[in-house]
Short mmCIF file of C-alpha atoms in Angstrom, two decimals:
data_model
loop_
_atom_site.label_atom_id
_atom_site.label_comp_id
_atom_site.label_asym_id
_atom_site.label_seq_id
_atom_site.Cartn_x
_atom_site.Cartn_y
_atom_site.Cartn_z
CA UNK A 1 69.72 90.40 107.19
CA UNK A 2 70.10 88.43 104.03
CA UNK A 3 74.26 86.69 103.66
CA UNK A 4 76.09 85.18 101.14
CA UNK A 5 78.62 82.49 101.90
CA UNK A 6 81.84 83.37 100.20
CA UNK A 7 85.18 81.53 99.95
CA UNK A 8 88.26 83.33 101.55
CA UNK A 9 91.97 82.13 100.64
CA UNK A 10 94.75 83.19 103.09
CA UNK A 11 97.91 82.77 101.40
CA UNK A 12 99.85 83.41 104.20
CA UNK A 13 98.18 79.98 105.42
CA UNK A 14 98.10 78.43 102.60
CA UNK A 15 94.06 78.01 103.44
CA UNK A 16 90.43 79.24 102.50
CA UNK A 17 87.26 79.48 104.98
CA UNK A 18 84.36 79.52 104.11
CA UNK A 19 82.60 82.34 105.39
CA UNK A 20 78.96 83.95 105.86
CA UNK A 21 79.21 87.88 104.99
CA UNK A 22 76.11 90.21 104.72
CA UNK A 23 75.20 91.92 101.62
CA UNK A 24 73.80 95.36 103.09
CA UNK A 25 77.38 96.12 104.98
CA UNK A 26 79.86 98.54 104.06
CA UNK A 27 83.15 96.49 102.64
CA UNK A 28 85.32 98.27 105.46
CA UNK A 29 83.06 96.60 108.33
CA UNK A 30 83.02 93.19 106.30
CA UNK A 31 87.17 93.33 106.18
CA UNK A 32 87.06 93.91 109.85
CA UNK A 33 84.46 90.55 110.63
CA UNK A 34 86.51 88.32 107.83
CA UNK A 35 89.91 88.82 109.98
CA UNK A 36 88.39 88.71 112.89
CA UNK A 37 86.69 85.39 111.71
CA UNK A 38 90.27 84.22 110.13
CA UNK A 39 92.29 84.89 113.34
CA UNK A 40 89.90 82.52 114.96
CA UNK A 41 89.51 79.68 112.68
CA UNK A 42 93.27 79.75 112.55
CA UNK A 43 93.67 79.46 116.63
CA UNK A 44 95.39 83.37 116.39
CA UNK A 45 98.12 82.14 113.83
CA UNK A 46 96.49 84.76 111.23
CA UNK A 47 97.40 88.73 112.29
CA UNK A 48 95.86 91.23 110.82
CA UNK A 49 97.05 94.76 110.69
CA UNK A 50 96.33 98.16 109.40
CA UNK A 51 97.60 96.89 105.63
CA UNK A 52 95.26 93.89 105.29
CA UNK A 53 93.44 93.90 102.36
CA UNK A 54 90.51 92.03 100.37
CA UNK A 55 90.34 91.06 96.71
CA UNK A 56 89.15 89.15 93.92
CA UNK A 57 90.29 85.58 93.80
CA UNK A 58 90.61 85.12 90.58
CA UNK A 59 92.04 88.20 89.17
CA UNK A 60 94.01 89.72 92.36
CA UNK A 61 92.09 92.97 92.44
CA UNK A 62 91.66 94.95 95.28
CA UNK A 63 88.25 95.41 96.55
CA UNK A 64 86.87 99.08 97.32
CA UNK A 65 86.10 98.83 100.78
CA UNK A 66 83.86 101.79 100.39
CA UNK A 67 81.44 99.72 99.07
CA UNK A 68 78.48 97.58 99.84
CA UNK A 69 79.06 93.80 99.32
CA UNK A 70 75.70 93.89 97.15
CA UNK A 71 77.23 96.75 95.05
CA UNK A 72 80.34 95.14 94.99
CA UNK A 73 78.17 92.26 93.00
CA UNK A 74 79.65 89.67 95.38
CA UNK A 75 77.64 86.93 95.89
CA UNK A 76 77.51 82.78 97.40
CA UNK A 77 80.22 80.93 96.30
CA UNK A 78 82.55 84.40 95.39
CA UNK A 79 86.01 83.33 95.92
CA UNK A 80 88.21 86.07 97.72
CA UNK A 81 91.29 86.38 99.17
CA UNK A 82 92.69 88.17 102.37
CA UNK A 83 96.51 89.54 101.82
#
């Protein structure tokens, strides 16, 4: 399964992880491993719920989740962030 290692910013934490995603999966299942991934690099101080979402770093827009991360053209060293 081939990854790319993308940068995640929490603002909430005021913190980004770096973290591997892999470029075949759905968006939706992706979402689920990032906050799984942030709750535990943040010792369980980051809580996801139902209205977590993912977007573009640099522009604030909301990713489809619908989508694959390949045809979501997101790729190593993308720069997200998880609000």
């Amino acid at each position: 399964m081939d990854k790319v290692l993308v940068e995640v910013f929490v603002p909430v934490l005021e913190r980004s992880f770096d973290i591997f995603i892999p470029l075949s999966s759905p968006m939706h299942e992706v979402l689920e491993l990032i906050k799984r991934a942030v709750k535990e690099m943040s010792d369980g101080r980051f809580l996801a719920d139902e209205n977590t979402a993912i977007c573009h770093r640099e522009n604030g827009t909301i990713i489809n989740i619908n989508l694959s991360v390949h045809e979501l053209a997101i790729k190593n060293g993308s720069k997200l962030m998880l609000i």
